[in-house]
Structure formats: structure tokens, C-alpha cells
Short mmCIF file of C-alpha atoms in Angstrom, two decimals:
data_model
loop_
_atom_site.label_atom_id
_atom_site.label_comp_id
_atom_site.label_asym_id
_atom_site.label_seq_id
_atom_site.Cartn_x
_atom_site.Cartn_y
_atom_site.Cartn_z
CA UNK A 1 -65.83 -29.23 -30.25
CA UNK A 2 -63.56 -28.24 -27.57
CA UNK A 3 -62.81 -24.22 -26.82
CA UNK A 4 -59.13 -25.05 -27.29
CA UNK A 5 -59.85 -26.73 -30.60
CA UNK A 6 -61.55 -24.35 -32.09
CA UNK A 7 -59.55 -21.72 -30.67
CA UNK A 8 -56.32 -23.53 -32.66
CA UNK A 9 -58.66 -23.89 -35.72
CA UNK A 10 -59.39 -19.98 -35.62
CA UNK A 11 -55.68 -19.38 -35.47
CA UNK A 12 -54.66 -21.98 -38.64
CA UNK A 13 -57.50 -19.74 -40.30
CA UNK A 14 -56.37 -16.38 -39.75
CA UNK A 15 -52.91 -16.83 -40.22
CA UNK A 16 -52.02 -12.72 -40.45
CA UNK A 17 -53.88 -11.54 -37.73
CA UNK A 18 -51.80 -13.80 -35.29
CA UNK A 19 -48.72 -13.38 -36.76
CA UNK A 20 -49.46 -9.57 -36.86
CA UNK A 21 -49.84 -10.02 -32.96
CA UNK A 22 -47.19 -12.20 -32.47
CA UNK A 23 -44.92 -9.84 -33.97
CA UNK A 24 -45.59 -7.02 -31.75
CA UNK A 25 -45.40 -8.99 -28.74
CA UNK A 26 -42.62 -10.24 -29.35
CA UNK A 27 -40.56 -6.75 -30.47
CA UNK A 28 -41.72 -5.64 -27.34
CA UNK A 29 -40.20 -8.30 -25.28
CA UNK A 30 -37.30 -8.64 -27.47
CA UNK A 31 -36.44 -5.27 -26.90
CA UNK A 32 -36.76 -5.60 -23.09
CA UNK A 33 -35.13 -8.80 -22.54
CA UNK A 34 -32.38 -7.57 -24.66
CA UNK A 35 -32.10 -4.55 -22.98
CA UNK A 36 -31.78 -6.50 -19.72
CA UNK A 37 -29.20 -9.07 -21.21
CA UNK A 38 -27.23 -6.41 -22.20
CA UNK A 39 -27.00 -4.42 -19.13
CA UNK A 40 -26.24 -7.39 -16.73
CA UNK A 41 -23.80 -8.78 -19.54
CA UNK A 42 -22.05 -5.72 -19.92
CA UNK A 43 -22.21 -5.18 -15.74
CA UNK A 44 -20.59 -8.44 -15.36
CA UNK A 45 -18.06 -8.12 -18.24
CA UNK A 46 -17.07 -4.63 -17.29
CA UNK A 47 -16.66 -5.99 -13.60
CA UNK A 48 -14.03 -8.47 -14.60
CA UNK A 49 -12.29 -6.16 -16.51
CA UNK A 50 -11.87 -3.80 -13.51
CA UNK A 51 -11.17 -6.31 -11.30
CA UNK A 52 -8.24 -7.40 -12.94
CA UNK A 53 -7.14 -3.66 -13.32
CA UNK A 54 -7.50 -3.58 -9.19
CA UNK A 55 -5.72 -6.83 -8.73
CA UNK A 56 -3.00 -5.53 -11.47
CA UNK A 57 -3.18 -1.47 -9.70
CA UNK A 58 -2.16 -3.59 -6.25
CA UNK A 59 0.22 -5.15 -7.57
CA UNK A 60 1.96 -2.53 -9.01
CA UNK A 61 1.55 -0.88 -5.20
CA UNK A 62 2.95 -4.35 -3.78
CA UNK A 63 6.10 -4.20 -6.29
CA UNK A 64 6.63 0.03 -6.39
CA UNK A 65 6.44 -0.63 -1.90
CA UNK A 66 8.61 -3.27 -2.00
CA UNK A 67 11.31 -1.02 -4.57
CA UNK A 68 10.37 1.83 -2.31
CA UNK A 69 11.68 0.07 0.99
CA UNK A 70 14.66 -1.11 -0.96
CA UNK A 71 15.67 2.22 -2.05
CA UNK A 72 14.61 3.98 0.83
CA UNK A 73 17.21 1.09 2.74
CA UNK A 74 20.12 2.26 0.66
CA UNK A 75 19.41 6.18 0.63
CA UNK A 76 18.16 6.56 4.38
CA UNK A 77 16.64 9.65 5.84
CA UNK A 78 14.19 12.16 3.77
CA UNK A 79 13.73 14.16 6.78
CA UNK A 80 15.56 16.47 9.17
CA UNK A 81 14.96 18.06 12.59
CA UNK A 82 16.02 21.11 13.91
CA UNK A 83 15.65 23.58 16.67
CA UNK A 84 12.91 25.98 15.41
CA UNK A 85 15.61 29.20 15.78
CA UNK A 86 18.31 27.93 13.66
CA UNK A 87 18.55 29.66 10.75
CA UNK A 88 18.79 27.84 7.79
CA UNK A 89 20.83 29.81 5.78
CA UNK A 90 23.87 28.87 8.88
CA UNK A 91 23.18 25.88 8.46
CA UNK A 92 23.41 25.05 4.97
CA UNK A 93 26.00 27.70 4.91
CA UNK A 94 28.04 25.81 7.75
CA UNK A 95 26.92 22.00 7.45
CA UNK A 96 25.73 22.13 10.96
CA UNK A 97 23.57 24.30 13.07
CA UNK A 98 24.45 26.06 16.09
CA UNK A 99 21.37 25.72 18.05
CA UNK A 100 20.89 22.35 20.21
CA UNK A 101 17.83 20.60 21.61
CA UNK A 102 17.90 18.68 24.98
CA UNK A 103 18.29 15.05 24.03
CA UNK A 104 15.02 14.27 25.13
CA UNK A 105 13.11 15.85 23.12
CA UNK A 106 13.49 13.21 20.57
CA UNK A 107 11.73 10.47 23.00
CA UNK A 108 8.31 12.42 22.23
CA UNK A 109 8.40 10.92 18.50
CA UNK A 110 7.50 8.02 19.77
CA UNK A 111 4.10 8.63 20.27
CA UNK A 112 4.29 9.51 16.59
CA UNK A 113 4.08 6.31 14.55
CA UNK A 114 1.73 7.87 11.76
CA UNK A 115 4.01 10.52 11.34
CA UNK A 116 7.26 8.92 11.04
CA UNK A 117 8.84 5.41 10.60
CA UNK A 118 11.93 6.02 12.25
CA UNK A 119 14.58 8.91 13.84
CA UNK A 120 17.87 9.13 15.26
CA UNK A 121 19.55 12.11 17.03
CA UNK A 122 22.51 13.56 16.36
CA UNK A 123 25.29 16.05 17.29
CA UNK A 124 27.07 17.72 14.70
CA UNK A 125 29.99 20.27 14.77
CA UNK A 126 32.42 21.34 12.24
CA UNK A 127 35.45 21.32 13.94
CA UNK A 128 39.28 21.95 13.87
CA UNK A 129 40.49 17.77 14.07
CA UNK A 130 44.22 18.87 15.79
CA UNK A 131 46.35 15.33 15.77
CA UNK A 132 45.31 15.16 12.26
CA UNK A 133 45.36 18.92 10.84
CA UNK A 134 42.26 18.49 9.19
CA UNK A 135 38.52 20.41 9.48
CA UNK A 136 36.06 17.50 10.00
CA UNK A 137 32.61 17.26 10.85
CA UNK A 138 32.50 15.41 14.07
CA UNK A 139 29.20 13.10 13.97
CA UNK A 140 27.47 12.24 17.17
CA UNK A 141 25.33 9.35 16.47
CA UNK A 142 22.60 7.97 18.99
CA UNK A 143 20.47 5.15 19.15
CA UNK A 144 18.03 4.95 15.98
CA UNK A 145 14.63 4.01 16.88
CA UNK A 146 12.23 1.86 14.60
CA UNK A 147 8.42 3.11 14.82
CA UNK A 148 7.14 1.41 11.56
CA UNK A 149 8.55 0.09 8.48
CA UNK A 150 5.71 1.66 6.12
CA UNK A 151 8.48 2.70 4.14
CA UNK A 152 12.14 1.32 4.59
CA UNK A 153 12.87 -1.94 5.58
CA UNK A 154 13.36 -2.98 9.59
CA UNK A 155 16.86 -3.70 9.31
CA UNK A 156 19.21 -0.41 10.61
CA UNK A 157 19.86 2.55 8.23
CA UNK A 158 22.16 3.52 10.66
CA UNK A 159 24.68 0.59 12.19
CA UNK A 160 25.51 1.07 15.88
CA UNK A 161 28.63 2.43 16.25
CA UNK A 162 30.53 0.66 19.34
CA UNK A 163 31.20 2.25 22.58
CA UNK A 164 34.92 3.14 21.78
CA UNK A 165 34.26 3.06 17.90
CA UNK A 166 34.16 5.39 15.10
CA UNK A 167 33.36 5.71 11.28
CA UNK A 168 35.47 7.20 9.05
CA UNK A 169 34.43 8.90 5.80
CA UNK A 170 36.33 8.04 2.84
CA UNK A 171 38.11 11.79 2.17
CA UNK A 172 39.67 11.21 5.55
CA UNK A 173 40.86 7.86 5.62
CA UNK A 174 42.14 7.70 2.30
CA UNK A 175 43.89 10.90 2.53
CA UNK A 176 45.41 10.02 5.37
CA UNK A 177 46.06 6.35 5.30
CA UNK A 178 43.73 5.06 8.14
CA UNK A 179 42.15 1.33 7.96
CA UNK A 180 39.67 -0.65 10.16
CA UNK A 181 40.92 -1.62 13.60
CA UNK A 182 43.41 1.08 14.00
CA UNK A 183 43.29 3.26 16.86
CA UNK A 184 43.01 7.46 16.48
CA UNK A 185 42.83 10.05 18.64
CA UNK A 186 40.06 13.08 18.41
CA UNK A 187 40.66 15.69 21.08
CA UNK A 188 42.32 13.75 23.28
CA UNK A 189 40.32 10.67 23.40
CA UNK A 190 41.14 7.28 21.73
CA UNK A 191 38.62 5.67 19.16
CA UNK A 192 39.01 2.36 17.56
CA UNK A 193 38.05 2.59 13.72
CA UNK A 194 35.22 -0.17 13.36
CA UNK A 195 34.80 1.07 9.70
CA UNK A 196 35.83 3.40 6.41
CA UNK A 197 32.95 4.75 4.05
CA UNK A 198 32.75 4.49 0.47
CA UNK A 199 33.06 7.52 -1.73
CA UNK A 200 29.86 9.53 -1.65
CA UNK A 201 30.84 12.85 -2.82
CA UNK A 202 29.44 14.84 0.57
CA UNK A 203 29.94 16.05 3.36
CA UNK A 204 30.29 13.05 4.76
CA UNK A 205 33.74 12.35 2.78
CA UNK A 206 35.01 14.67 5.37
CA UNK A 207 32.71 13.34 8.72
CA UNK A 208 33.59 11.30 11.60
CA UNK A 209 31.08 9.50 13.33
CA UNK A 210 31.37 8.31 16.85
CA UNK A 211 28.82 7.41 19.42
CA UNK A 212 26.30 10.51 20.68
CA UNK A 213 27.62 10.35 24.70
CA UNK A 214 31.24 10.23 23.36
CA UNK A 215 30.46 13.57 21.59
CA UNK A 216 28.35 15.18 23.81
CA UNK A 217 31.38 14.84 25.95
CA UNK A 218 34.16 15.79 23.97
CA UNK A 219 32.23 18.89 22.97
CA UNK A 220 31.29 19.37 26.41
CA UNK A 221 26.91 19.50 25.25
CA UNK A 222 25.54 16.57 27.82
CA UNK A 223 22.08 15.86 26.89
CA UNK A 224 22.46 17.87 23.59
CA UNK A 225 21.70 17.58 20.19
CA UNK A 226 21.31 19.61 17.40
CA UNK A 227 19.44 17.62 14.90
CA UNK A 228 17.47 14.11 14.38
CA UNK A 229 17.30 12.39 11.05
CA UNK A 230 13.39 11.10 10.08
CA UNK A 231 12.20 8.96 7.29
CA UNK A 232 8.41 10.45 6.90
CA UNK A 233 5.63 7.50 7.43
CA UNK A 234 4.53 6.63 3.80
CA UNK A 235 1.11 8.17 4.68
CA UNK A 236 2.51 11.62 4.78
CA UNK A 237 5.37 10.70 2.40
CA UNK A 238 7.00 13.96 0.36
CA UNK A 239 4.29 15.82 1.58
CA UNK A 240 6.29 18.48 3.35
CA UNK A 241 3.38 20.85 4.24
CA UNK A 242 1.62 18.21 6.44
CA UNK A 243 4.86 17.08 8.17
CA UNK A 244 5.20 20.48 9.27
CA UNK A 245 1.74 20.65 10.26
CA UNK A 246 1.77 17.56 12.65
CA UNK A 247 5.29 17.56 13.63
CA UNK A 248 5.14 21.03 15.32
CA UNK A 249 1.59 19.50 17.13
CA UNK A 250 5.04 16.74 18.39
CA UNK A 251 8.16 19.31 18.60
CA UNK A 252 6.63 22.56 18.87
CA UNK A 253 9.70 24.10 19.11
CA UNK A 254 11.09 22.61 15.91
CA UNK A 255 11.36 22.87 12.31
CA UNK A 256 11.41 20.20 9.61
CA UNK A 257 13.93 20.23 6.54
CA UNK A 258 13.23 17.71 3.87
CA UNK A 259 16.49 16.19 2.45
CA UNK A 260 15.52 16.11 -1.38
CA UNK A 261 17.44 13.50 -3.56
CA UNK A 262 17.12 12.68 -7.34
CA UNK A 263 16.27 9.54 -6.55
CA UNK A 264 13.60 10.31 -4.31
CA UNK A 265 12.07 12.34 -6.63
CA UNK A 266 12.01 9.23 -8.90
CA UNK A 267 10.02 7.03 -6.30
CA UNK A 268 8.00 9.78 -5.60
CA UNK A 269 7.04 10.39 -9.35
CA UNK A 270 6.93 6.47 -9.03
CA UNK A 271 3.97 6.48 -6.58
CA UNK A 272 2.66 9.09 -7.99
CA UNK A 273 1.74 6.64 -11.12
CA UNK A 274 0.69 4.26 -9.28
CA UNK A 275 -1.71 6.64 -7.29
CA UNK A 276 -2.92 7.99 -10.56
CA UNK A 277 -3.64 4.30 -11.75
CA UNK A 278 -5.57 3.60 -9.09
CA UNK A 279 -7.58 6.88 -9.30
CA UNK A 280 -8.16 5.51 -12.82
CA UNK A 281 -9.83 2.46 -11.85
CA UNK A 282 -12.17 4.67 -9.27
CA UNK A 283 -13.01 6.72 -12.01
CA UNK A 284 -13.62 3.72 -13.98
CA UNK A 285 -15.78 2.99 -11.40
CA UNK A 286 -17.53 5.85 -11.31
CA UNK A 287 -18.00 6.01 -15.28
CA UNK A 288 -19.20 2.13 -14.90
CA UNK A 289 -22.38 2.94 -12.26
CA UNK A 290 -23.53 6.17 -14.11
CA UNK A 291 -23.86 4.07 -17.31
CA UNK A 292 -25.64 1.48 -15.14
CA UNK A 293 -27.82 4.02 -13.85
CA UNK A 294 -28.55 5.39 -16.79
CA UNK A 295 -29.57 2.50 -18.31
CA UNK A 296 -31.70 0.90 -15.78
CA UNK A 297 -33.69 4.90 -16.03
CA UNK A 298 -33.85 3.70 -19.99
CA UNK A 299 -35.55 0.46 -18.58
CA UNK A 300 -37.92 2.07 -16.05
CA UNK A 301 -39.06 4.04 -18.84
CA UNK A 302 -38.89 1.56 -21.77
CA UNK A 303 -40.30 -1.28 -19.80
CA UNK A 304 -44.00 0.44 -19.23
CA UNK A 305 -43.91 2.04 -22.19
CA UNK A 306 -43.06 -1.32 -24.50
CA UNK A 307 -45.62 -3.32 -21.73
CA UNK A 308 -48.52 -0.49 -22.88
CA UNK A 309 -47.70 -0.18 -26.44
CA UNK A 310 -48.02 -3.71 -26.73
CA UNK A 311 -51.14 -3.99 -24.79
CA UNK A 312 -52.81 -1.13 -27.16
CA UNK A 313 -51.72 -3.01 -30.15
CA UNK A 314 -53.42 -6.62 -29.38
CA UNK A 315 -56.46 -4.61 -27.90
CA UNK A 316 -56.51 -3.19 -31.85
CA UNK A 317 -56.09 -6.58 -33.20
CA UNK A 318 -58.53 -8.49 -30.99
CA UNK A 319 -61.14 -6.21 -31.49
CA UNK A 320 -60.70 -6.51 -35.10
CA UNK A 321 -60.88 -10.08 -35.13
CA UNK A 322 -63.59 -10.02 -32.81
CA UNK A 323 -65.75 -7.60 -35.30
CA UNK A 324 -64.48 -9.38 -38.29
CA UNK A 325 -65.80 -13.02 -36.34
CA UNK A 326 -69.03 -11.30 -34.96
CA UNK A 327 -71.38 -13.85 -37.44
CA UNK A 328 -69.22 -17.10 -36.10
CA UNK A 329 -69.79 -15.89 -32.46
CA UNK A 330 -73.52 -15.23 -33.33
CA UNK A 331 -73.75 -18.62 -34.22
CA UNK A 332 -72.05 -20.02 -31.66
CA UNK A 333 -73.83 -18.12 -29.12
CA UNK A 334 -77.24 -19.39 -30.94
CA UNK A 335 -76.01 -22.72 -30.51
CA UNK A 336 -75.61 -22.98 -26.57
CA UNK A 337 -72.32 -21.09 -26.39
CA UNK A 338 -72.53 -18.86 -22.89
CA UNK A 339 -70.91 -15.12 -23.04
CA UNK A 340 -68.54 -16.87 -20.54
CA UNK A 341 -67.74 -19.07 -23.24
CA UNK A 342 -67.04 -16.49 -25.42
CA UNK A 343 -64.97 -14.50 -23.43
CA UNK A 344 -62.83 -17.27 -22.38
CA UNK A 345 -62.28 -17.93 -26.31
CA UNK A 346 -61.16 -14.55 -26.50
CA UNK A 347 -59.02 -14.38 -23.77
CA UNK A 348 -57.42 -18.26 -24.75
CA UNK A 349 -56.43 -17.32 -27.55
CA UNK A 350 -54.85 -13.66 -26.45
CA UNK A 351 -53.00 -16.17 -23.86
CA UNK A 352 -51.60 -18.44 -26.10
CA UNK A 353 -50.42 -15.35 -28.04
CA UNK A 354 -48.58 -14.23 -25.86
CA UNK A 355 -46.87 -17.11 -24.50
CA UNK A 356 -45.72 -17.85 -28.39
CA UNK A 357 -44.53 -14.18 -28.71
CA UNK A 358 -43.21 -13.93 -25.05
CA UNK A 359 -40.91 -16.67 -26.29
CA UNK A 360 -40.26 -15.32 -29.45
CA UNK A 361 -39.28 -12.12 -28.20
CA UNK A 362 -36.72 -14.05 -25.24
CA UNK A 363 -35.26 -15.93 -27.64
CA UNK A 364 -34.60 -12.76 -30.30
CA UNK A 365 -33.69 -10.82 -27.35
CA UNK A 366 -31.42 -13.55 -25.68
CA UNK A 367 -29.40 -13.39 -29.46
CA UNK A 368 -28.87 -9.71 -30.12
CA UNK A 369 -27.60 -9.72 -26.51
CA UNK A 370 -25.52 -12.70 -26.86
CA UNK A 371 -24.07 -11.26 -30.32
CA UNK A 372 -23.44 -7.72 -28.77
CA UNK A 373 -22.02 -8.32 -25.50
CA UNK A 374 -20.32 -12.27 -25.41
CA UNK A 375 -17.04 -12.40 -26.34
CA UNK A 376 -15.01 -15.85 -25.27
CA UNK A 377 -16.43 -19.30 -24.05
CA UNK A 378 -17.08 -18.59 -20.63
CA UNK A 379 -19.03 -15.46 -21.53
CA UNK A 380 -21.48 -17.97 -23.53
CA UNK A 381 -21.68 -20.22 -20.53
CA UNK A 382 -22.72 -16.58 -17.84
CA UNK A 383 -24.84 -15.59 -20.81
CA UNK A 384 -27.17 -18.45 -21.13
CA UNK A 385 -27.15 -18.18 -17.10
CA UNK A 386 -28.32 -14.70 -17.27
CA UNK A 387 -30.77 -15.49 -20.09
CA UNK A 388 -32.64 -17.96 -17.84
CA UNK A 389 -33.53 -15.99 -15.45
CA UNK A 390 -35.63 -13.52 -18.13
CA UNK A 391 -37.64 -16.59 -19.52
CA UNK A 392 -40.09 -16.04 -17.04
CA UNK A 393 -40.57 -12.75 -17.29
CA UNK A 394 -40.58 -12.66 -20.92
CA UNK A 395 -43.71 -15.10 -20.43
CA UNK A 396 -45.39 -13.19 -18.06
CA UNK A 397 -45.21 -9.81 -19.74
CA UNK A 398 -45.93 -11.57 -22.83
CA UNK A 399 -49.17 -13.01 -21.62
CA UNK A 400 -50.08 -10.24 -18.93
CA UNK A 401 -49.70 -7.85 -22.04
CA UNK A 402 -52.37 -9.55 -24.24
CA UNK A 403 -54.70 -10.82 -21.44
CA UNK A 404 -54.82 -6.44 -20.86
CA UNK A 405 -55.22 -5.77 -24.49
CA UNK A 406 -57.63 -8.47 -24.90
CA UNK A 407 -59.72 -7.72 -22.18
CA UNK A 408 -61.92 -5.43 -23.62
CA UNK A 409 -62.45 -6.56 -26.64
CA UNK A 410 -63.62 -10.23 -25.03
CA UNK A 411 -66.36 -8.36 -23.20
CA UNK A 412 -67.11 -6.99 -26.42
CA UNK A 413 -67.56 -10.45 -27.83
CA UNK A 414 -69.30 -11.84 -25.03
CA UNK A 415 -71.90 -8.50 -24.78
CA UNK A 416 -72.89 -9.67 -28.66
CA UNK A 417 -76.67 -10.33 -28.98
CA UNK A 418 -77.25 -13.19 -31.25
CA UNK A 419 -80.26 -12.63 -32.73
CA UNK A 420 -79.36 -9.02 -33.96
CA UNK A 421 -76.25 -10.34 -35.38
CA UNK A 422 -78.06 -12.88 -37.43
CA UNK A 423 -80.57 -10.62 -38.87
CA UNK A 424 -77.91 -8.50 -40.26
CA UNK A 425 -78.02 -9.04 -44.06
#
């Protein structure tokens, strides 16, 4: 008779003691496989679900940019430039400021593109409008200049104003009855009105713009302004502190004056959200790897711990069976059988053990995993994936667990001496 036959003969005998070690082995690699499953499950479920928060979190960015640009288009400049001696309080007092800057000065923006998307200089004066009666604020406007379009759109905030052109504001020409095409005069010089402003309920109700040489001129200021309208680059976007900061490293000898507007506030508050989403899904992030991290320390831990325990508990087992067999092995061994013999008995059947509960414990392990963590079709289908690649280890630990365990107690059975087992009574 064959070692593997009687080996499967022993085994239909003693029913319990196998099952008893098949049970342990396979709790033990149950509970690791399981552990596994779960981890990489969860891993991969919780990296779906965060990646369609990011790809949800950009959109929002795409769609609040896009409104941004659009609303930035319609309400122009958040920023303003002055000459770092005006006082404020004259200037918001007056609606101009007294102070000028050469001209030139606003050329050294463009080195500036991460600072701001675009400027334009002005010259401003409030000023006694004599063919017409009427206190105006005379506007003049220069040539904008487009650095980046991180926040409004390319197209003009500003439309060029023609050589011999002007814009009215709506206070003036509806008071006093002008329309596009007709010809005025402002301090003795003739402008042709290209076009009348809507109602806006400003200042510029009562403004006349007309181009920057044409005013630097009349007010006799060449090469002057006195201001230059910025929209901020969205990187530094309503934060005033660090405009101030980089823009005097630009224009030392200026100041910047944010132009606040409910509406900005709104698409601030806007991004804001969006920001804060996105600093969610980080923090998601963040959450997501200290779990993982804490559970692969469970595994380190678990995984030697389950491997010895399991070990200890065949060793028990074996060297139960092998006491509890030692008159079968005395007559084997009195019968030709070699210790060798014996020993590879032992160690055959603590194999087979546990390959049946390495398998055992995959597939109990590959079910609580699959119960706890699947949820649709296609996490069935990444499941069974993932549970593949554990069969082999399952195996392994399975058999590497009781071949340990075993060891001993097959020396024991091989170190038997026949003849004093046989005299026993």
C-alpha cells in the first residue's frame, strides 16, 4: 500500500482530527484573504468614487471660469492704479485724483502677466464743460492692453474710441438731447459722438470719454495720467494684500484700489465653493490613504500572527495524532517502513491539509469580502479579478503553515523505536 493511500485512509478514519485542522487553517486564511479583498476592494471602490468627485470638482471650475469670464466681460475692471501720494479720501471725495503718473509708467505692467490680465490708462478730471453748462468728468481713455485672459474674455472691455470720437454717458446725452454722429465741442475742440451709454447710475452718467492724447492735450498734461484700470490675474484674484505686495515690486511708486462690486463678491464667494470642494476631495484623499495605511499596519500584524497561530495549532494536532497512532507507526516501522517513510506520511498529510483549508479559507474569505464591499455588476466582475490573485497565496500560507506545525511532530514520529512501542501493554 501506497503512502498516499494510506495517508487518505488515515484521514477517512479520523474524521475530527482533520476537520479540527482544517478549520483552523482555514479561519486563518479566511481572515487574511478577506482582509486583503477588502482593502483592495474598498481602495478601488473608494478610488472611483473620488475620481468622479475630481472630474465633477473640474467641472464645476470649467463652468464657475467660464461664468467668471462672462461676468468679468460685462463688469470690467476690479482694480485701480494710482500715484502712491494721492490721497484717497480726494479722490473718492472728488471722483478723480489730482496726482498724475508719466504715461509710461504703465508700459512696465507688461512684464507682469501673473499679476494682471489686462490695464488701460487713463486721465480723469472733473471739470467745468462751458458750451454745455454742465460739470462733467472728462475721460481720457488709452490703448487697453491684453496680458492674459485668466479671467475675462479676450475681446475689449474697453472699445477704442476713434481719433476725433467721444462717448457720452447717458445723464448727459439725454439731458441734453445729443445722439450718435453728432458733432460737440469740449473746450474748444470738435468731437464726433461715436456712441451714448446706457443708464448705470454712476459717475459715469455724467463722464465723457474721448481718446487719452486728445485729453492730455486739452488739459494741457502730455504724457500724463492719473490712473490705470486692472483686472487682477485669477491667481491673485480678490486677494488685495498680495496685489499690493507684487504690484509695488512693478510700480513702486503706486498704490492699488480694489473696485468692490456686489457682483464680484458673488463670483468670489462662487470660487470660493468651488475651492472648498476641491479641498474636500484632497481631504478625502487624505482620509482615504490613512485608512489604507492603517489597515495594511492591521495586516503586517495580523498576517504573522494568523500564519503562527495557525502553525501552533496543527503542531498541537499532529502531535496528537501522531501519539494517538504511535502503535500503527510501530507496526509499520516493524514492517520495513523507514523513519523517512514516516516522516514523509506525516508531512503528506499536513500538506494536503493545508491545501484543502488554504482553499477553504480563499473561498470563505473571497465571500465575506465580496458580500461586504461589491455593490453593482462590474464590482463582481473587479472582485473575482482581485480574488485571483490571493488563490495562491492562500495555498501557500495554507500549506507553508502546516508543513511548520507539522514539522516537529513528524520527527517525532519518525524518532519512534519500534520495538519499545510494541512491548507497551
Amino acid at each position: 500500500m501506497s503512502i498516499w493511500s494510506m495517508m487518505l485512509r488515515e484521514i477517512a478514519y479520523r474524521k475530527g482530527n482533520f476537520l479540527l485542522g482544517l478549520a483552523g487553517i482555514a479561519a486563518a486564511v479566511a481572515l487574511l484573504v478577506g482582509v486583503l479583498m477588502g482593502l483592495q476592494l474598498h481602495a478601488a471602490r473608494s478610488d472611483g468614487l473620488v475620481s468622479r468627485k475630481e472630474e465633477e470638482t473640474k467641472a464645476v471650475m470649467v463652468d464657475l471660469r467660464a461664468d467668471l469670464k462672462q461676468a468679468m466681460q460685462r463688469l470690467g475692471y476690479n482694480a485701480l492704479v494710482l500715484p502712491k501720494d494721492q490721497s484717497l479720501g480726494d479722490w473718492y471725495a472728488e471722483d478723480f485724483g489730482a496726482l498724475t503718473m508719466p504715461e509710461s509708467w504703465a508700459l512696465r505692467l507688461e512684464d507682469a502677466q501673473e499679476l494682471i490680465d489686462r490695464y488701460l490708462p487713463r486721465l480723469r478730471r472733473k471739470l467745468k464743460w462751458e458750451e454745455r453748462q454742465w460739470t462733467i468728468l472728462l475721460v481720457g481713455v488709452g490703448q487697453e492692453r491684453v496680458l492674459d485672459t485668466s479671467v475675462a474674455e479676450g475681446a475689449p472691455l474697453t472699445p477704442a474710441i476713434p481719433p476725433d470720437g467721444c462717448v457720452v454717458g447717458y445723464e448727459l446725452h439725454h439731458a441734453l438731447g445729443l445722439q450718435p454722429g453728432q458733432e460737440i465741442t469740449v473746450l474748444g475742440r470738435v468731437f464726433r459722438i461715436d456712441r451714448c451709454e446706457q443708464e448705470l447710475g454712476t459717475k459715469d452718467d455724467i463722464s465723457l470719454w474721448i481718446p487719452l492724447a486728445a485729453a492730455q492735450q486739452l488739459l494741457d498734461q502730455p504724457g500724463a495720467i492719473n490712473e490705470i484700470l486692472v483686472v487682477e490675474h485669477l491667481s491673485v484674484w480678490g486677494n488685495l494684500a498680495e496685489v499690493r505686495r507684487r504690484m509695488a515690486a512693478v510700480l513702486p511708486d503706486c498704490q492699488v484700489v480694489e473696485i468692490a462690486s456686489e457682483t464680484l463678491s458673488r463670483a468670489h464667494a462662487r470660487i470660493k465653493v468651488a475651492e472648498e470642494a476641491r479641498a474636500a476631495v484632497e481631504q478625502e484623499n487624505e482620509k482615504r490613504a490613512l485608512l489604507q495605511a492603517e489597515r495594511r499596519s492591521a495586516i503586517t500584524r495580523l498576517g504573522p500572527l494568523g500564519f503562527l497561530a495557525c502553525a501552533v495549532w496543527i503542531g498541537i494536532l499532529m502531535y496528537l495524532n501522531v501519539r494517538e497512532r504511535a502503535a500503527e507507526i510501530g507496526v509499520l516501522r516493524a514492517i520495513g517502513f523507514r523513519a523517512g517513510d514516516v516522516r514523509t506520511l506525516v508531512l503528506s498529510k499536513a500538506g494536503l491539509l493545508g491545501l484543502a483549508g488554504g482553499l477553504a479559507g480563499f473561498a470563505l474569505g473571497t465571500t465575506a469580502a465580496m458580500l461586504l464591499e461589491v455593490r453593482d455588476q462590474a464590482g463582481t466582475a473587479m472582485g473575482w479579478a482581485v480574488a485571483l490573485e490571493h488563490l495562491g497565496l492562500a495555498a501557500a500560507m495554507g500549506i507553508a503553515a502546516c508543513l511548520l506545525g507539522s514539522w516537529l511532530p513528524a520527527r517525532v514520529a519518525a524518532a519512534l523505536d519500534p520495538a519499545d512501542i510494541l512491548h507497551e501493554p
